[in-house]
Coordinates of C-alpha atoms in Angstrom, one line a residue:
Chain A
M20 CA -57.1 -2.5 -22.5
K21 CA -57.3 1.3 -22.0
P22 CA -56.4 1.7 -18.5
V23 CA -53.7 -0.7 -18.6
P24 CA -50.9 1.6 -20.7
L25 CA -52.6 4.6 -18.2
L26 CA -51.2 2.4 -15.0
L27 CA -48.7 1.3 -17.3
L28 CA -47.1 5.4 -17.3
L29 CA -48.7 6.5 -13.8
S30 CA -46.1 3.4 -12.1
S31 CA -43.5 4.9 -13.8
F32 CA -44.5 8.2 -12.6
L33 CA -45.4 7.5 -9.7
L34 CA -42.7 5.0 -8.8
S35 CA -40.3 7.6 -10.3
S36 CA -40.2 9.5 -6.7
H37 CA -39.1 6.2 -4.9
L38 CA -36.2 5.8 -6.6
H39 CA -32.9 4.7 -3.8
P40 CA -30.6 7.7 -3.3
A41 CA -27.7 4.5 -3.7
A42 CA -28.5 3.3 -7.3
G43 CA -27.4 6.5 -8.5
R44 CA -23.8 6.6 -6.0
P45 CA -20.4 6.4 -8.1
R46 CA -18.9 3.4 -7.6
S47 CA -15.6 4.9 -8.6
L48 CA -14.7 6.3 -5.1
P49 CA -13.3 4.2 -2.5
G50 CA -15.2 3.2 0.0
W51 CA -13.5 4.6 3.3
M52 CA -12.9 8.3 2.3
D53 CA -16.5 10.1 2.7
G54 CA -16.4 11.2 -1.7
S55 CA -16.3 15.2 -1.0
S56 CA -16.8 16.1 -4.6
R57 CA -13.0 18.3 -3.5
F58 CA -11.0 14.7 -3.7
Q59 CA -12.6 14.4 -7.0
T60 CA -10.9 17.7 -8.0
Q61 CA -7.8 16.8 -6.3
Q62 CA -8.0 13.8 -8.6
T63 CA -8.5 15.6 -11.7
D64 CA -5.8 18.4 -10.6
D65 CA -3.6 14.8 -10.6
V66 CA -4.8 14.1 -14.0
L67 CA -4.4 16.9 -15.7
L68 CA -1.0 17.1 -13.5
R69 CA 0.3 14.2 -15.0
A70 CA -1.2 14.8 -18.2
A71 CA 0.9 18.0 -17.7
A72 CA 4.3 16.1 -17.1
D73 CA 3.2 14.4 -20.7
R74 CA 3.1 17.0 -23.0
A75 CA 6.3 18.5 -20.5
A76 CA 8.2 15.2 -21.5
S77 CA 7.0 15.9 -24.9
D78 CA 7.9 19.6 -25.7
L79 CA 11.1 18.4 -24.5
V80 CA 11.2 15.7 -27.5
G81 CA 10.0 19.0 -29.7
D82 CA 13.3 20.7 -27.8
N83 CA 16.0 18.3 -28.8
L84 CA 14.6 17.5 -32.5
L85 CA 14.3 20.8 -32.9
R86 CA 18.2 21.2 -32.1
L87 CA 18.7 18.5 -34.7
L88 CA 17.4 20.2 -36.7
Q89 CA 19.5 22.9 -35.9
R90 CA 22.3 21.4 -36.5
R91 CA 21.7 19.6 -39.9
D92 CA 20.3 22.2 -41.5
P93 CA 20.6 26.2 -40.0
D94 CA 19.4 28.0 -42.8
R95 CA 16.4 26.2 -42.8
L96 CA 15.6 27.2 -39.5
H97 CA 16.6 30.8 -39.6
L98 CA 13.3 31.0 -41.6
L99 CA 11.2 30.5 -38.6
P100 CA 9.7 33.6 -37.3
P101 CA 11.6 34.9 -34.1
E102 CA 8.3 35.3 -32.1
A103 CA 8.1 30.9 -32.6
D104 CA 12.2 31.0 -31.0
A105 CA 10.1 32.7 -27.8
E106 CA 7.4 31.2 -27.9
E107 CA 9.7 27.3 -27.8
D108 CA 11.5 29.4 -25.6
E109 CA 9.1 29.9 -22.8
A110 CA 7.8 25.9 -23.6
L111 CA 10.6 24.6 -22.0
R112 CA 10.9 26.8 -19.5
T113 CA 7.5 25.2 -18.6
A114 CA 8.5 22.3 -19.4
E115 CA 11.0 22.2 -17.2
Q116 CA 9.2 23.7 -14.2
L117 CA 6.4 21.1 -14.5
L118 CA 9.0 18.1 -14.9
K119 CA 10.3 20.0 -11.2
R120 CA 7.6 19.7 -9.5
S121 CA 5.9 16.1 -10.8
E122 CA 9.4 15.1 -9.0
D123 CA 8.1 12.9 -6.1
P124 CA 9.8 14.2 -2.5
Q125 CA 12.0 10.3 -2.1
L126 CA 12.1 10.8 1.7
S127 CA 14.2 8.4 3.6
I128 CA 16.0 8.4 6.7
D129 CA 19.9 7.2 7.7
L130 CA 18.7 4.2 9.7
T131 CA 21.2 1.2 11.1
F132 CA 19.4 -2.6 10.9
H133 CA 21.0 -2.2 15.3
L134 CA 19.0 1.5 15.8
L135 CA 16.0 -0.2 14.4
R136 CA 16.3 -3.8 16.4
N137 CA 16.8 -1.2 19.6
M138 CA 13.4 1.3 18.5
I139 CA 11.6 -2.6 17.3
Q140 CA 12.3 -3.7 21.5
M141 CA 11.4 -0.7 22.9
A142 CA 8.1 -0.8 21.2
K143 CA 7.3 -4.1 21.8
M144 CA 7.9 -3.3 26.1
E145 CA 5.9 -0.5 25.7
S146 CA 2.8 -2.5 23.7
Q147 CA 3.7 -5.4 26.8
R148 CA 4.1 -2.9 29.9
E149 CA 0.7 -0.8 28.3
Q150 CA -0.9 -4.4 27.8
A151 CA -0.4 -5.3 31.1
Q152 CA -2.1 -2.1 32.5
L153 CA -4.8 -2.6 30.4
N154 CA -5.6 -5.5 32.0
R155 CA -5.1 -5.0 35.1
K156 CA -7.6 -2.1 34.5
V157 CA -10.5 -4.0 33.2
L158 CA -9.8 -7.1 35.8
D159 CA -10.5 -3.5 38.7
E160 CA -13.4 -2.6 37.1
V161 CA -14.5 -6.2 36.8
G162 CA -13.9 -6.5 40.2
K163 CA -15.4 -4.1 41.6
Chain B
M23 CA -58.7 -13.3 -27.3
R24 CA -55.2 -14.6 -27.2
V25 CA -54.0 -11.6 -28.8
M26 CA -55.8 -9.4 -26.7
E27 CA -54.3 -12.0 -23.2
R28 CA -50.5 -12.0 -24.7
T29 CA -50.7 -8.2 -25.5
F30 CA -51.6 -8.2 -21.8
R31 CA -48.8 -10.5 -20.9
E32 CA -46.3 -8.8 -22.7
Q33 CA -47.6 -5.2 -20.3
L34 CA -47.3 -6.5 -17.0
F35 CA -43.8 -7.9 -18.2
F36 CA -43.1 -4.6 -19.3
L37 CA -44.2 -3.0 -15.6
L38 CA -42.1 -5.9 -14.4
L39 CA -39.1 -4.9 -15.9
C40 CA -39.5 -0.9 -15.0
L41 CA -40.5 -1.4 -11.8
S42 CA -37.1 -3.4 -11.1
V43 CA -35.4 -0.3 -12.7
L44 CA -36.8 1.7 -11.1
K45 CA -36.1 0.6 -7.7
G46 CA -32.2 0.3 -8.6
D47 CA -32.2 -3.0 -8.0
C48 CA -29.7 -3.4 -11.2
R49 CA -26.6 -1.8 -10.1
Y50 CA -26.1 -5.2 -7.8
I51 CA -24.9 -7.0 -11.6
E52 CA -22.8 -4.6 -11.7
N53 CA -21.5 -5.1 -7.7
N54 CA -20.3 -8.9 -8.0
D55 CA -17.2 -8.9 -7.2
I56 CA -15.3 -8.1 -4.5
S57 CA -13.6 -4.8 -5.6
K58 CA -10.8 -3.0 -3.8
D59 CA -13.3 -0.3 -2.4
E60 CA -15.6 -2.6 -0.8
L61 CA -12.6 -4.6 1.2
Y62 CA -12.2 -0.5 2.0
S63 CA -15.3 -0.5 3.7
L64 CA -14.9 -3.3 5.0
L65 CA -12.2 -1.5 7.1
S66 CA -14.3 1.5 7.4
A67 CA -17.0 -0.6 9.2
D68 CA -14.5 -2.2 11.1
L69 CA -13.3 2.0 12.2
R70 CA -16.8 2.0 13.8
R71 CA -15.7 0.0 16.4
E72 CA -14.0 2.9 18.7
I73 CA -11.6 2.2 21.0
P74 CA -13.7 3.8 24.6
D75 CA -11.5 6.6 25.0
L76 CA -10.5 5.8 28.7
L77 CA -8.6 2.9 27.7
M78 CA -6.6 4.8 24.1
Y79 CA -3.6 4.5 25.0
R80 CA -2.1 8.6 24.7
R81 CA 1.6 9.4 24.7
P82 CA 3.8 12.3 23.1
L83 CA 5.1 11.4 19.6
R84 CA 9.5 11.4 19.5
C85 CA 11.4 12.8 16.5
L86 CA 13.1 9.0 16.2
D87 CA 10.3 7.0 16.9
M88 CA 8.6 3.5 16.9
V89 CA 4.7 2.6 17.4
A90 CA 3.9 -0.5 17.5
M91 CA 0.4 -0.4 19.4
E92 CA -2.8 1.1 18.6
G93 CA -2.9 5.0 20.4
Q94 CA -3.0 8.6 20.3
F95 CA 0.9 10.3 20.3
T96 CA 1.0 14.3 19.8
F97 CA 4.0 15.4 18.4
T98 CA 5.0 18.9 19.7
A99 CA 7.4 20.7 18.5
E100 CA 9.8 22.8 21.2
S101 CA 11.9 23.3 18.9
P102 CA 12.5 23.4 15.2
Q103 CA 12.3 20.2 14.2
L104 CA 13.7 19.4 10.6
S105 CA 13.9 16.0 9.8
C106 CA 12.0 13.4 11.6
A107 CA 10.3 10.3 11.1
A108 CA 8.1 7.6 13.1
F109 CA 7.7 4.0 12.1
F110 CA 4.4 2.0 12.9
M111 CA 4.5 -1.6 12.7
A112 CA 2.0 -4.5 13.4
E113 CA 1.4 -7.9 13.4
P114 CA 2.0 -9.9 10.2
T115 CA -1.4 -10.3 9.6
E116 CA -2.7 -6.5 10.4
L117 CA -2.9 -3.3 8.8
I118 CA -2.3 0.0 10.1
T119 CA -4.2 3.0 9.6
V120 CA -3.2 6.2 11.0
E121 CA -5.9 9.3 11.6
Y122 CA -4.8 12.8 11.6
D123 CA -6.0 14.8 14.2
S124 CA -6.0 18.7 15.1
V125 CA -2.4 19.6 12.8
D126 CA -1.2 22.9 13.6
I127 CA 1.7 23.2 10.8
D128 CA 3.0 25.3 8.2
C129 CA 2.3 24.3 5.2
S130 CA 3.0 27.9 3.3
G131 CA 6.1 28.0 5.4
G132 CA 7.9 25.2 4.6
D133 CA 6.4 22.4 7.1
F134 CA 5.3 19.3 6.2
I135 CA 3.9 15.6 7.1
T136 CA 4.0 12.8 5.0
M137 CA 2.7 9.6 4.9
F138 CA 4.6 6.4 3.2
D139 CA 2.8 3.0 2.4
G140 CA 5.5 0.8 3.6
W141 CA 8.9 1.6 5.3
V142 CA 12.1 3.7 3.8
M143 CA 15.7 3.5 5.2
K144 CA 18.5 4.8 3.6
G145 CA 16.8 5.2 0.3
E146 CA 15.6 2.1 0.4
K147 CA 11.9 1.1 -0.1
F148 CA 9.4 -1.7 1.8
P149 CA 7.8 -3.4 0.3
S150 CA 10.0 -3.0 -3.1
S151 CA 8.4 -1.0 -6.3
Q152 CA 8.0 -4.6 -7.9
D153 CA 6.2 -6.6 -5.2
H154 CA 3.7 -3.8 -3.8
P155 CA 0.5 -2.7 -5.9
L156 CA 0.5 1.0 -6.0
P157 CA 2.5 3.1 -7.8
L158 CA 5.6 5.1 -6.1
H159 CA 3.9 8.8 -6.0
E160 CA 0.4 7.3 -4.7
R161 CA 2.3 5.6 -1.6
Y162 CA 3.8 9.1 -0.6
V163 CA 1.0 11.0 0.9
D164 CA 1.2 14.5 1.9
Y165 CA -0.8 16.1 4.3
C166 CA -0.3 20.1 2.9
S167 CA -1.5 18.2 -0.6
S168 CA -4.4 16.6 0.4
G169 CA -4.8 17.0 4.5
S170 CA -8.1 18.2 4.5
V171 CA -9.4 15.5 1.8
R172 CA -7.9 12.8 3.5
K173 CA -8.0 12.4 7.2
S174 CA -6.6 8.3 7.1
V175 CA -4.1 7.0 5.1
H176 CA -4.7 3.4 5.3
S177 CA -1.4 1.1 5.3
S178 CA -0.5 -1.7 2.6
Q179 CA 1.5 -4.1 4.7
N180 CA 1.9 -4.7 8.9
V181 CA 4.1 -1.9 8.0
A182 CA 3.7 2.2 7.2
M183 CA 6.0 5.2 8.5
V184 CA 6.1 8.9 8.5
F185 CA 7.8 11.8 7.9
F186 CA 7.5 15.5 9.1
R187 CA 9.5 18.9 9.3
I188 CA 8.3 21.7 11.6
H189 CA 10.3 25.0 11.8
S190 CA 8.3 27.1 14.7
A191 CA 8.7 26.2 18.1
G192 CA 4.5 25.3 18.8
S193 CA 3.2 23.7 16.4
S194 CA 2.1 20.4 16.6
F195 CA 0.0 17.5 15.7
T196 CA -1.2 14.0 17.0
L197 CA -2.1 10.8 14.4
T198 CA -4.0 8.2 16.1
V199 CA -3.0 4.7 15.1
R200 CA -5.4 1.8 14.7
K201 CA -4.9 -1.7 13.4
H202 CA -7.5 -3.6 11.3
I203 CA -6.8 -7.3 10.6
N204 CA -5.5 -8.0 6.7
P205 CA -7.3 -10.9 5.4
F206 CA -4.6 -11.4 3.0
P207 CA -1.2 -10.4 4.1
C208 CA 1.6 -10.5 1.3
N209 CA 4.5 -8.3 2.5
V210 CA 5.4 -8.3 6.1
I211 CA 8.0 -7.7 8.2
S212 CA 9.1 -9.8 11.1
Q213 CA 8.2 -7.7 14.4
S214 CA 10.8 -10.6 16.1
P215 CA 13.7 -12.4 15.2
E216 CA 12.0 -15.4 15.7
G217 CA 8.7 -17.0 14.7
S218 CA 7.7 -19.6 12.2
Y219 CA 4.7 -18.6 9.2
T220 CA 2.6 -19.1 6.8
M221 CA 2.7 -17.1 2.8
V222 CA -0.2 -18.0 1.0
I223 CA -0.6 -16.6 -2.6
P224 CA -4.7 -16.7 -3.3
Q225 CA -4.5 -18.0 -7.8
Q226 CA -3.2 -13.8 -7.3
H227 CA -0.4 -12.7 -10.2
R228 CA 1.8 -11.1 -7.7
N229 CA 5.0 -10.8 -5.6
C230 CA 4.9 -11.7 -1.8
S231 CA 7.8 -11.3 0.7
F232 CA 8.2 -12.0 4.3
S233 CA 11.3 -10.1 6.0
I234 CA 13.5 -10.7 8.8
I235 CA 15.6 -7.8 9.6
Y236 CA 18.1 -10.6 11.5
P237 CA 20.1 -12.8 10.8
V238 CA 18.5 -16.0 10.9
A239 CA 18.2 -19.8 10.6
I240 CA 15.1 -20.7 9.0
D241 CA 13.4 -23.7 8.0
I242 CA 11.1 -24.3 5.0
S243 CA 8.8 -27.0 6.2
E244 CA 6.0 -26.9 3.1
F245 CA 5.8 -25.7 0.0
S246 CA 3.0 -26.0 -2.5
L247 CA 3.4 -24.2 -5.8
G248 CA 0.3 -26.3 -7.3
H249 CA 2.6 -27.9 -10.8
H250 CA 3.7 -30.9 -8.7
N251 CA 2.2 -33.5 -11.2
N252 CA 2.9 -32.2 -13.9
F253 CA 5.5 -30.1 -14.0
P254 CA 8.4 -31.8 -16.1
K255 CA 11.2 -32.7 -13.1
R256 CA 13.8 -31.8 -14.8
S257 CA 16.1 -29.3 -13.2
L258 CA 15.9 -25.6 -14.6
P259 CA 18.9 -23.6 -13.7
G260 CA 17.3 -20.8 -11.0
C261 CA 13.7 -21.6 -11.5
A262 CA 14.2 -19.3 -15.1
E263 CA 11.7 -20.9 -16.7
S264 CA 8.7 -21.5 -13.9
E265 CA 6.5 -18.5 -13.5
D266 CA 6.0 -19.9 -10.1
Y267 CA 8.5 -19.7 -7.2
V268 CA 10.1 -19.1 -3.5
Q269 CA 13.3 -17.1 -3.5
L270 CA 15.7 -17.1 -0.1
L271 CA 16.9 -13.3 -0.2
G272 CA 19.6 -11.8 1.6
G273 CA 21.5 -8.8 2.3
S274 CA 22.0 -5.6 4.1
G275 CA 19.2 -2.9 3.0
I276 CA 15.5 -3.6 3.2
D277 CA 14.8 -3.4 -0.9
T278 CA 13.6 -7.3 -1.8
S279 CA 14.8 -6.4 -5.3
K280 CA 18.5 -5.1 -4.6
L281 CA 19.4 -8.7 -2.0
L282 CA 21.5 -11.2 -3.2
P283 CA 19.5 -14.8 -4.1
I284 CA 20.9 -17.5 -1.5
T285 CA 18.6 -20.1 -2.9
D286 CA 15.1 -20.4 -5.3
L287 CA 12.7 -23.6 -4.6
C288 CA 10.6 -24.1 -7.6
I289 CA 9.9 -28.2 -9.7
T290 CA 10.1 -30.5 -6.0
F291 CA 10.6 -30.7 -2.9
T292 CA 12.6 -32.9 -1.0
G293 CA 12.4 -32.8 2.3
P294 CA 12.4 -29.5 4.7
T295 CA 15.1 -27.3 3.5
H296 CA 17.2 -25.6 6.7
M297 CA 19.6 -23.1 6.0
K298 CA 21.9 -20.2 8.1
I299 CA 21.6 -17.1 6.9
A300 CA 24.1 -13.4 8.7
C301 CA 22.8 -11.4 6.9
E302 CA 21.0 -7.7 8.6
N303 CA 17.9 -8.8 6.8
T304 CA 16.8 -12.3 4.8
V305 CA 13.7 -13.2 3.2
V306 CA 11.1 -15.4 1.3
R307 CA 9.5 -14.7 -1.7
M308 CA 7.1 -16.1 -3.1
V309 CA 6.1 -15.5 -7.3
S310 CA 3.3 -16.5 -8.5
S311 CA 1.8 -16.7 -11.5
G312 CA -1.5 -16.2 -10.6
R313 CA -2.1 -19.7 -11.7
F314 CA -2.1 -21.5 -8.5
V315 CA -2.8 -21.4 -5.0
S316 CA 0.7 -21.2 -3.9
R317 CA 2.0 -21.5 -0.3
V318 CA 5.3 -21.5 1.4
S319 CA 5.8 -22.6 5.5
F320 CA 8.6 -21.9 7.0
S321 CA 10.1 -21.3 10.9
Y322 CA 13.4 -18.6 12.1
R323 CA 15.4 -18.2 15.3
L324 CA 17.8 -15.7 15.5
L325 CA 21.7 -17.1 15.1
D326 CA 24.0 -17.1 18.0
S327 CA 27.1 -15.2 18.3
Q328 CA 28.9 -18.8 17.7
E329 CA 27.0 -19.2 14.7
L330 CA 27.5 -15.4 12.8
Q331 CA 31.0 -16.5 14.5
T332 CA 31.4 -20.1 12.0
I333 CA 29.9 -18.7 8.9
K334 CA 32.2 -15.3 9.0
L335 CA 35.4 -17.8 9.5
N336 CA 33.8 -20.3 6.7
N337 CA 34.6 -19.0 3.1
V338 CA 32.3 -19.9 0.8
E339 CA 28.6 -18.3 2.8
D340 CA 30.5 -15.1 3.7
F341 CA 28.7 -13.0 1.1
C342 CA 26.5 -10.9 3.7
F343 CA 29.3 -10.2 5.0
S344 CA 31.4 -8.8 2.1
N345 CA 30.1 -4.8 2.0

């Protein structure tokens, strides 16, 4: 009976060095990306930026609440230390910057359908012309 | 003796389990469904089938351009070019990959190259945000913020575009355009004003649009939403209670969510539907709950000027000329 656990331990130890590298590959990355760590950091940055934008939005809500309180009960709010006010202003400024940054570039082009159709027509003609040339080249190669 | 035998057998099974774990076989258990990533890995496998360099089509890219073929397109600024856009287009059953090569632009000086997954015109997008699998901010991919990481950008349909701005003369970049087969085409812009198409949504909860940017006569020849028999045959105004339906839309923009509904088809289909739609853009849009395999077949042709004139004179169908 003694050799069995020993065998078990030994084989496990030996086989652990044969672990296939693909077994530990992360599955979250799309296959067409080369899985570089820079992409991961960019993803993290995106998540952080989004989280920051959320925080910014909540800061804005906080600010609105503050204004509401100020209108309702101005005396009580004066009890707040002046540092808190400055902090709040700073937070608001950061929030505004972050919200501006999180806006997408709404790139667009003013093009009429008439122009777009002409462009499609020209692109198709170019494509056909090139296909014809390619066919000729291939036929020339075959003919040699 | 029997007890010993059992213990031995247990140990053997344990050894077997250890072996399979160490071999990493269990990853197959997690990997039993077709995920998006695998679909893209198929594409990247396809990418390896490179066009021979001799046969690669090459030409300069213009500031306003339309590219309908594979090849290498190089933009070189001879003077500051501040608002340029190039459209890419493939067959309905193809996807587009655009690769950045030898990019020499000044990102810090305000230059940019931004890809868009779809087309944008006058602030309107195709596919509309409701019909696209990605959120809007992910459809714009900026080279300057992700250039060194994302060397290529894949489209989700047969159209894509790139916006670029270059401040200094002499700056340049090259885009390599490749096309791939799309096994499940959903959103499509037709390249031509005539043709026929069958749109299929295989039990997926999504909406697909086929856009024809011409005034056309359209024939819907076949239509199946998978619930002909068990659906109560009473008329529902505008398919309001149905989760699976086909819409015919028309209008003068490319965003399908801003087009006017011409007709909805959802209950029973009695014979072919023929319609003349004198709009700048005509769209067949299918909404699917994902419970059935939905399918619609149609053919279309360009309206001639006489037909357009007749429709213009007709008071009933002139809503596309109101703008």
